XYZ file of C-alpha atoms in Angstrom:
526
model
C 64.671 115.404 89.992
C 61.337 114.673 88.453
C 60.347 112.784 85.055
C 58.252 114.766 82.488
C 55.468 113.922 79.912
C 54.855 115.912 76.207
C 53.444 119.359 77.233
C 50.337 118.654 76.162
C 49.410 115.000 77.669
C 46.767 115.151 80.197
C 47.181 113.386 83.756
C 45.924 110.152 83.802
C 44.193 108.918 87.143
C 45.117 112.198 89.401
C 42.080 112.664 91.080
C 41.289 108.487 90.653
C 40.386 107.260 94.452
C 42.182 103.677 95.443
C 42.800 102.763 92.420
C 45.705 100.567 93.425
C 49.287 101.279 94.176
C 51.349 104.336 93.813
C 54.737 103.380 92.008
C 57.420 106.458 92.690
C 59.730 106.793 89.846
C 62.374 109.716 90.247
C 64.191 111.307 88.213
C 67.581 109.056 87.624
C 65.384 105.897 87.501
C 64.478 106.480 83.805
C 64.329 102.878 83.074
C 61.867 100.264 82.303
C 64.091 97.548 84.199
C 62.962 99.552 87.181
C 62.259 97.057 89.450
C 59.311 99.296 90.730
C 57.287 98.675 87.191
C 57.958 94.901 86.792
C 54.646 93.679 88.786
C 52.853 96.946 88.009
C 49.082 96.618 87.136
C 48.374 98.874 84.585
C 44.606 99.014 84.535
C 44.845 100.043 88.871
C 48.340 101.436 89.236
C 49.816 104.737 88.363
C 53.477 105.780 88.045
C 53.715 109.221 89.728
C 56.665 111.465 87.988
C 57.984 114.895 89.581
C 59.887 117.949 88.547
C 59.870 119.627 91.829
C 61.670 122.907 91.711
C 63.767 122.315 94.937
C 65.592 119.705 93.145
C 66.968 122.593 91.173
C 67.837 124.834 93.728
C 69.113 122.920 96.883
C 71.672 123.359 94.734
C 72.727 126.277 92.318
C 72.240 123.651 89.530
C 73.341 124.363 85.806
C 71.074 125.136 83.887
C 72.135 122.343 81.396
C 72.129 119.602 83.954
C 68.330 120.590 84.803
C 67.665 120.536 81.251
C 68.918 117.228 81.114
C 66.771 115.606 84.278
C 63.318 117.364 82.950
C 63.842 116.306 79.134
C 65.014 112.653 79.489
C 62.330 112.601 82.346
C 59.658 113.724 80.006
C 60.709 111.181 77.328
C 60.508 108.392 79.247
C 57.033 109.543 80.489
C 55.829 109.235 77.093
C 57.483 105.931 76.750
C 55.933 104.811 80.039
C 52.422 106.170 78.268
C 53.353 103.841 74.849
C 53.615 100.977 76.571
C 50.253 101.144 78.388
C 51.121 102.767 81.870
C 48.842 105.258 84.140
C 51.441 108.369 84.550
C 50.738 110.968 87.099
C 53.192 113.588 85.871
C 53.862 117.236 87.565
C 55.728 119.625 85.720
C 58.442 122.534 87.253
C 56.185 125.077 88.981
C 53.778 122.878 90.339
C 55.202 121.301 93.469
C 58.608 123.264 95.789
C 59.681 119.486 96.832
C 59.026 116.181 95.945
C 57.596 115.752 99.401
C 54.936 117.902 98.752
C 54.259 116.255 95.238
C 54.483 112.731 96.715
C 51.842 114.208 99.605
C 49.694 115.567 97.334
C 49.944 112.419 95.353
C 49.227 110.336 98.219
C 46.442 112.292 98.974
C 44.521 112.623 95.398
C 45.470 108.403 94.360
C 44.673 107.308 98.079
C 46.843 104.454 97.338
C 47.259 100.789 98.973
C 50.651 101.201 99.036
C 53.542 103.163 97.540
C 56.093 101.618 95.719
C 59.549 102.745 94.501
C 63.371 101.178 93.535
C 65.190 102.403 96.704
C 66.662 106.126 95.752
C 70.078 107.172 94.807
C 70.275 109.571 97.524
C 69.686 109.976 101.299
C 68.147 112.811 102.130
C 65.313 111.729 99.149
C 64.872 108.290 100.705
C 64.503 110.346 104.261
C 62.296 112.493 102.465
C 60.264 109.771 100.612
C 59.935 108.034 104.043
C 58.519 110.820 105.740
C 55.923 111.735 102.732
C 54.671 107.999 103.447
C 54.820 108.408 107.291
C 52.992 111.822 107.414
C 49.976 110.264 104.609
C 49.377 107.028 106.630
C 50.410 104.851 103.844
C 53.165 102.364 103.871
C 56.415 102.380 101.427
C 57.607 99.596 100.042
C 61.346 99.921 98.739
C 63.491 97.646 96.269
C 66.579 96.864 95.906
C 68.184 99.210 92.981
C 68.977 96.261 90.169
C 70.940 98.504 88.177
C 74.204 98.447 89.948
C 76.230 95.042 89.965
C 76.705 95.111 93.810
C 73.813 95.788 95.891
C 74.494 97.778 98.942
C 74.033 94.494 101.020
C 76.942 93.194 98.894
C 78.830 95.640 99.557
C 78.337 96.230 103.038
C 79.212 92.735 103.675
C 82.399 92.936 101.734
C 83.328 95.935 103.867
C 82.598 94.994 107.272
C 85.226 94.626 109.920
C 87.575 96.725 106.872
C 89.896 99.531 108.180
C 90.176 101.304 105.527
C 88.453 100.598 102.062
C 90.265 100.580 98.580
C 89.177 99.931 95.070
C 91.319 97.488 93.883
C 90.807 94.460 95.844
C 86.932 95.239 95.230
C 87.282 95.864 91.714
C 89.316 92.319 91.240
C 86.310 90.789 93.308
C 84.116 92.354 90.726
C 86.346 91.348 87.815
C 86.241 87.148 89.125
C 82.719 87.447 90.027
C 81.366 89.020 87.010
C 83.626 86.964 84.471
C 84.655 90.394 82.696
C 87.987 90.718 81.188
C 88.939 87.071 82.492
C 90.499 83.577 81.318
C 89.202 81.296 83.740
C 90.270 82.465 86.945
C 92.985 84.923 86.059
C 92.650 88.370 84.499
C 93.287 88.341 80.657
C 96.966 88.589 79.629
C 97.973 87.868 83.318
C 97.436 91.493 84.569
C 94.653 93.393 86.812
C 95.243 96.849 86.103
C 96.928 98.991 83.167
C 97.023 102.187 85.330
C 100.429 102.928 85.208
C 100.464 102.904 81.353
C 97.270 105.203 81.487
C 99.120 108.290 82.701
C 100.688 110.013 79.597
C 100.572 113.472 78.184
C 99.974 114.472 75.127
C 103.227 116.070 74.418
C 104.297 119.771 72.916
C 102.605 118.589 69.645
C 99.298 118.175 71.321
C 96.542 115.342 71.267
C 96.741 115.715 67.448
C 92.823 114.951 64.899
C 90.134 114.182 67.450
C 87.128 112.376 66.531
C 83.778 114.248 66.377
C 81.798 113.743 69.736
C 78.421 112.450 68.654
C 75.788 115.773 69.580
C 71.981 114.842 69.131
C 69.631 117.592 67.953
C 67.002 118.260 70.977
C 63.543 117.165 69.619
C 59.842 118.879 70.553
C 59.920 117.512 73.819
C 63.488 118.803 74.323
C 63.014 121.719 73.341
C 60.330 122.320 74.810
C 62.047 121.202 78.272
C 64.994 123.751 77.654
C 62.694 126.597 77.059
C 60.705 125.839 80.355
C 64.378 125.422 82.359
C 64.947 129.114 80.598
C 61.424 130.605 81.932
C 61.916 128.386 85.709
C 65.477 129.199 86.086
C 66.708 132.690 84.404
C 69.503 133.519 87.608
C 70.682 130.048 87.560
C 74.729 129.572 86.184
C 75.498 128.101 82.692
C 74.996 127.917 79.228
C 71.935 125.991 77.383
C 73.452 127.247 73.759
C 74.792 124.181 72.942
C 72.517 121.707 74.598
C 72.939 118.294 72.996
C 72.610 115.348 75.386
C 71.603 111.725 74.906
C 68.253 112.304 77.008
C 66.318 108.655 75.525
C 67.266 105.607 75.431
C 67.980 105.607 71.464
C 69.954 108.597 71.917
C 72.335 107.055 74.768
C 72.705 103.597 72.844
C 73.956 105.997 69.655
C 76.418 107.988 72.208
C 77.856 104.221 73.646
C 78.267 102.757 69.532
C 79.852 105.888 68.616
C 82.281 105.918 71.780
C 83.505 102.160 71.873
C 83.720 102.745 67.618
C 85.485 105.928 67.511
C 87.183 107.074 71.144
C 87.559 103.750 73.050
C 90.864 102.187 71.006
C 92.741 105.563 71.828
C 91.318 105.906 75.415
C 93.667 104.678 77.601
C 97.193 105.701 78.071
C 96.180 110.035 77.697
C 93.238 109.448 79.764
C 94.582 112.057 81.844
C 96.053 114.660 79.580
C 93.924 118.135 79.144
C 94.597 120.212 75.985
C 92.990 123.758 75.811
C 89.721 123.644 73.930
C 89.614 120.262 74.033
C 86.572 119.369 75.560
C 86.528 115.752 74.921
C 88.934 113.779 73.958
C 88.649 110.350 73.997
C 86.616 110.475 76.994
C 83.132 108.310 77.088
C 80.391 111.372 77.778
C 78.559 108.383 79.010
C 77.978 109.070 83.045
C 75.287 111.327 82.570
C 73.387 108.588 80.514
C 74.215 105.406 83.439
C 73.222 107.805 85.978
C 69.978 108.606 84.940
C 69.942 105.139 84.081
C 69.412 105.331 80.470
C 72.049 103.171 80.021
C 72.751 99.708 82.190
C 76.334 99.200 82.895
C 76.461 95.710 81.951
C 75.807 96.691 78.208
C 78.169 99.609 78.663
C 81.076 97.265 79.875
C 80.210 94.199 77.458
C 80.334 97.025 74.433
C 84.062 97.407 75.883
C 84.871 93.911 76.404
C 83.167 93.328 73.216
C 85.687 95.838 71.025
C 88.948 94.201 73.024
C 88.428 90.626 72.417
C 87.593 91.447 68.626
C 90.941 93.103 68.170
C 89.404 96.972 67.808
C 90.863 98.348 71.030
C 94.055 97.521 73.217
C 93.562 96.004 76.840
C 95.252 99.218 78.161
C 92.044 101.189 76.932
C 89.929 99.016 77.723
C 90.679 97.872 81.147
C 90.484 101.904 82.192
C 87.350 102.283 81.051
C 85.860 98.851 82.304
C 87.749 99.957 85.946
C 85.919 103.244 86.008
C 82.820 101.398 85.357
C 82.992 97.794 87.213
C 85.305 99.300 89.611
C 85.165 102.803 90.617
C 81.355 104.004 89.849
C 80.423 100.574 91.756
C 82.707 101.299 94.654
C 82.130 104.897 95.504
C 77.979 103.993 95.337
C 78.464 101.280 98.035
C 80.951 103.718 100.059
C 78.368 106.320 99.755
C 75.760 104.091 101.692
C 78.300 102.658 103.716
C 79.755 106.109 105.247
C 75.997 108.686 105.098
C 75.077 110.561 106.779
C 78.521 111.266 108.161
C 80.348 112.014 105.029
C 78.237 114.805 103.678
C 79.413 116.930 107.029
C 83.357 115.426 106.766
C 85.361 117.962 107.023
C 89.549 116.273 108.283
C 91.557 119.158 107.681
C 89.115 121.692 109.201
C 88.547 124.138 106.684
C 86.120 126.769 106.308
C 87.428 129.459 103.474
C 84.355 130.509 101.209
C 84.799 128.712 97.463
C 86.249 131.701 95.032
C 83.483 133.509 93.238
C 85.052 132.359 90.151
C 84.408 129.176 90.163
C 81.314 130.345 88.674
C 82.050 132.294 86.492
C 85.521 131.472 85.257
C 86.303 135.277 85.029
C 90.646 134.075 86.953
C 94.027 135.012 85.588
C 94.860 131.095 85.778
C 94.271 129.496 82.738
C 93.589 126.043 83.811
C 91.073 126.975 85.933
C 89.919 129.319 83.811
C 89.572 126.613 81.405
C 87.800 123.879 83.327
C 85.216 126.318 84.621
C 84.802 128.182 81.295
C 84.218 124.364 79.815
C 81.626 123.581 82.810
C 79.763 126.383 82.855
C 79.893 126.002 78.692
C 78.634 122.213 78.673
C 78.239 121.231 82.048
C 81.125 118.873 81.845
C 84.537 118.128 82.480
C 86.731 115.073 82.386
C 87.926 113.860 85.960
C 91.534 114.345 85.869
C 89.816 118.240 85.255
C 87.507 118.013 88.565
C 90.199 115.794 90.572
C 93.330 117.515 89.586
C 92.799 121.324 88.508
C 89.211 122.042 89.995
C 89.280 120.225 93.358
C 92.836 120.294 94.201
C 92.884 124.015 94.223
C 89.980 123.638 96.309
C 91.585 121.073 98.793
C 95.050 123.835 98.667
C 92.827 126.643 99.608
C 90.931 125.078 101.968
C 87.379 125.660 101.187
C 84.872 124.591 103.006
C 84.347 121.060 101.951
C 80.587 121.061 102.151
C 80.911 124.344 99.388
C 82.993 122.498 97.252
C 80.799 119.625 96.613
C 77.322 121.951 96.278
C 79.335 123.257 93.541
C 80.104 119.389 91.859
C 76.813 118.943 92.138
C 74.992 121.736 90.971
C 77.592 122.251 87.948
C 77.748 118.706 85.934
C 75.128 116.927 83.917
C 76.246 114.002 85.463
C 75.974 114.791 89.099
C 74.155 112.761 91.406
C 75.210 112.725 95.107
C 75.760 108.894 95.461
C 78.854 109.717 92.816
C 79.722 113.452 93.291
C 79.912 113.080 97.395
C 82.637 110.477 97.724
C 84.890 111.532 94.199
C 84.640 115.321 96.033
C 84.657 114.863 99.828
C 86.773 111.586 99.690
C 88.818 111.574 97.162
C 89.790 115.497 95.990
C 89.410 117.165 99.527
C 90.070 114.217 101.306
C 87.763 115.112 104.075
C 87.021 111.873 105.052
C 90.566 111.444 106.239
C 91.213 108.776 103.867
C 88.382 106.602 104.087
C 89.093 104.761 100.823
C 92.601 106.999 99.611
C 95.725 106.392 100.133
C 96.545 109.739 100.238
C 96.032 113.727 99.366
C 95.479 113.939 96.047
C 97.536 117.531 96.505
C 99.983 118.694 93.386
C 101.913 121.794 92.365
C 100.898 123.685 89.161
C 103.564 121.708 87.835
C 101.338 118.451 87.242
C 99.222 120.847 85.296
C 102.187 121.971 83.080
C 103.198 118.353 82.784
C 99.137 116.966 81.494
C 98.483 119.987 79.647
C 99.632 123.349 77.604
C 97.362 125.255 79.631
C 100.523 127.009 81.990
C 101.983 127.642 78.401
C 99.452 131.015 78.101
C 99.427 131.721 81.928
C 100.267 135.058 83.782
C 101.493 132.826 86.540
C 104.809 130.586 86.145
C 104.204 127.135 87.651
C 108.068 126.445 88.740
C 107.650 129.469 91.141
C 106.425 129.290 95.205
C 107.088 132.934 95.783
C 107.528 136.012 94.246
C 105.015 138.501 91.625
C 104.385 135.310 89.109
C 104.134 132.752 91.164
C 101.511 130.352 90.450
C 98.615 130.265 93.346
C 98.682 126.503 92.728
C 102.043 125.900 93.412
C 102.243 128.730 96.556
C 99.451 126.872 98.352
C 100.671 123.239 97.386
C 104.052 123.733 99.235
C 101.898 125.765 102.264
C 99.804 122.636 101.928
C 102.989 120.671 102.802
C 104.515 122.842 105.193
C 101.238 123.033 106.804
C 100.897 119.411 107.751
C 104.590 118.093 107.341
C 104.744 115.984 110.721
C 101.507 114.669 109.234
C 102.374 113.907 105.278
C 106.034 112.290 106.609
C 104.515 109.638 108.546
C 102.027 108.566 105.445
C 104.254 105.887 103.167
C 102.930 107.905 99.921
C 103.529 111.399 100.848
C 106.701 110.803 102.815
C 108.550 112.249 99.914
C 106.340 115.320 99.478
C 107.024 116.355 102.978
C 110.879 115.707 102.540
C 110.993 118.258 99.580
C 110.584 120.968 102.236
C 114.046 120.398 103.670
C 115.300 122.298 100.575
C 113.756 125.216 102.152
C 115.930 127.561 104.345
C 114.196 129.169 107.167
C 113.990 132.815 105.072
C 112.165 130.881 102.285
C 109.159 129.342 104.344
C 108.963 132.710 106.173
C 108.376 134.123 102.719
C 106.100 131.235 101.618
C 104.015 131.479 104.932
C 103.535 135.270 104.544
C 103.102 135.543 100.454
C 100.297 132.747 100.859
C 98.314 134.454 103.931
C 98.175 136.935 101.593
C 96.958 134.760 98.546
C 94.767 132.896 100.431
C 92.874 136.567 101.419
C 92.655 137.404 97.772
C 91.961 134.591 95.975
C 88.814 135.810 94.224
C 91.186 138.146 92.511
C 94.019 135.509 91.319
């Protein structure tokens, strides 16, 4: 994605000959710890800024979550301006790729060199690369400062691995970092409180829920939203209710209000969906760290801040610090570690198109009718939403995995590839074989009945494999595990999964084989 100035502020230096170096800045770099502006000269160097259309479109993207890349982008031009920088800036319409901005660029500045923090995504870096290549100019690349492992790190603490997992990384993390530790062991003697994180809210339901902080778009916001309208009238979702941290104020407010009001009740229903609960308890604060708005070491002090001044239980937060210092850390180096292979992973070989309804929500089953409704409504979704309702029906129906993560990406504020590819591809599809999981995270509509009350209101019954009412989820779970049932019983955690199909007589997976061949040819009708 690009970065954006006010509407009206003119270009400075674009048609400026060798006037120094050209400093890339992209779209989910929106910081001024960029490593790429710390020896900038700002009487001979310019910052160049894109919103290239083809960002947009690559992908089907939301119209929210392109709202959100053009108006924090064009914030942080203007804060790039205030503190005394050249800004090159090229606004949706101009440019169909950042290659052919960056070209252009090239061209106009004539620059020494070009300059940019290494990007969050491959086929950009290949793309940046070329741009340089094809202009004659050399690119020099940094190190991206705003994770807490480099990609060297990491690569070094995965060599010669099998298989990958978080938790021995995140505990690295955890001793190397200091956080949530007494000397050399873990505070109160334990590493992880995710077995205490896994409740449900019950039959009387999450119960008052704190108001999610909402911040009123400004001129340039505004501004950016109308423009998104104009650019992007066919694209899916809602801008209605548009009201993202897209500054730096903004996304400071969002983290005091979270670690305040949501973090001491965090933990243990992390998990648990409620219908029209959009929320929760849940942080809202990935879209923020991944445009970089935020740095996760303030994010994760805030935490460890609120726990060791008695305002929020380890059990909270220890889940949010692991989906922070752990997880978001982990899948970024596994991203590097495993491109360009894992964008084309596909393990179980399938190829079924993605329902149509996955963008539009318009599906007799309420849970997914909820989580898509919610997306397409705010461009979010909490992940046990995405993992458990969105992407396991996915993994059961056996889309095409390379469908199924366009859609992640295009659909969430949040999404950037180095985090959408390996949560989608390796962890709900598991097309990567189990690369870094354990297992198939593969469940019955039961799970949903258990997290949520959204089977409560459903045309389909979630206890039922066959018959009128049956819900898809459950029909294609136990075709899942009839499917691959040499497979699943030789894997320690899904031994038992495959062992609940010797309940079946012979009659009843005839009937479960032939009911689901004929779900699985309908399925944008469910």
């Amino acid at each position: 994605m690009g970065r954006t100035p006010s509407p009206a502020a003119p270009r400075s230096g674009r048609t400026a000959a060798g006037t120094g170096r050209l400093v890339v800045v992209l779209g989910d770099q929106l910081t001024l710890a960029n490593p790429a502006l710390a020896r900038i000269d700002r009487a001979r160097d310019t910052v160049l800024m894109v919103e290239a259309s083809g960002e947009a479109t690559h992908v089907w993207s939301h119209r929210a979550r392109i709202a959100m890349f053009v108006a924090a982008m064009r914030h942080f031009a203007e804060e790039l301006r205030a503190a005394g920088f050249r800004v090159d800036y090229r606004r949706t319409g101009e440019h169909p790729t950042l290659a052919h901005a960056w070209r252009d660029a090239i061209a106009s500045h004539r620059p020494s060199v070009v300059v940019a923090c290494e990007p969050g995504e491959w086929r950009v870096l290949g793309d940046l690369q070329q741009a340089c290549d094809a202009s004659g100019v050399a690119l020099e690349l940094l190190a991206d400062t705003h994770f807490l492992c480099s990609r060297d790190e990491f690569a070094r603490w995965a060599k010669d691995r099998e298989s990958l997992r978080m938790e021995p990384f995140y505990r690295r993390m955890r001793a190397r970092t200091g956080v949530l530790m007494d000397g050399g062991e873990p505070v109160s003697g334990r590493w992880n409180y995710d077995a205490d994180n896994r409740k449900g809210f019950g039959a009387k339901g999450p119960g008052p829920l704190p108001e999610v902080p909402s911040f009123a778009p400004d001129a340039i916001t505004r501004d950016a939203i109308a423009d998104v309208a104009r650019a992007y009238p066919g694209h899916p979702g809602s801008l209605a209710s548009f009201a993202w941290p897209v500054t730096r104020r903004d996304a400071m407010g969002a983290l005091e209000a979270f670690v305040r009001e949501r973090l001491p009740a965090f933990g243990p229903t992390q998990d648990a969906m409620w219908n029209g609960m959009t929320v929760g308890w849940h942080s809202m604060l990935s879209a923020a760290l991944n445009l970089k708005l935020l740095d996760p070491r303030e994010v994760i002090a805030a935490a460890e801040a609120e726990y060791r001044a008695g305002r929020a239980g380890l059990d909270s937060v220890e889940g949010f610090v692991r989906q922070v210092l752990g997880w978001r850390e982990f899948v970024r180096g596994v991203y590097w570690r495993d491109m360009p292979g894992l964008a084309s992973a596909n393990y179980f070989g399938h190829e079924r198109t993605l329902p149509a309804w996955y963008w539009t929500g318009d599906t007799q089953m309420a849970c997914m009718r909820e989580t898509v409704g919610q997306t397409l409504e705010h461009g979010y979704a909490h992940h046990i939403q995405r993992l458990m309702v969105t992407g396991n029906f996915a993994l059961l129906a056996r889309v095409l995995p390379q469908d199924v993560c366009a859609w992640y990406l295009a659909v969430y504020v949040d999404a950037v590839e180095w985090a959408e590819l390996p949560n989608v591809a390796g962890m709900a599809l598991y097309a990567n074989g189990g690369r870094f999981t354990s297992k198939p995270y593969a469940a019955s509509g039961q799970y949903v009945k258990r997290m949520s009350n959204a089977c409560a209101g459903c045309r389909y019954d979630p206890a039922r494999r066959t018959g009128e009412d049956a819900c898809p989820m459950t029909a294609l779970f136990w075709r899942f595990l009839a499917d691959h049932e040499r497979w699943l019983a030789g894997q320690p955690r899904t031994a038992l999964m495959a062992a609940n199909l010797a309940r079946l007589r012979e009659g009843e997976r005839k009937d479960l084989v032939r009911e689901t061949d004929a779900l699985l040819d309908r399925l944008d009708r469910v």
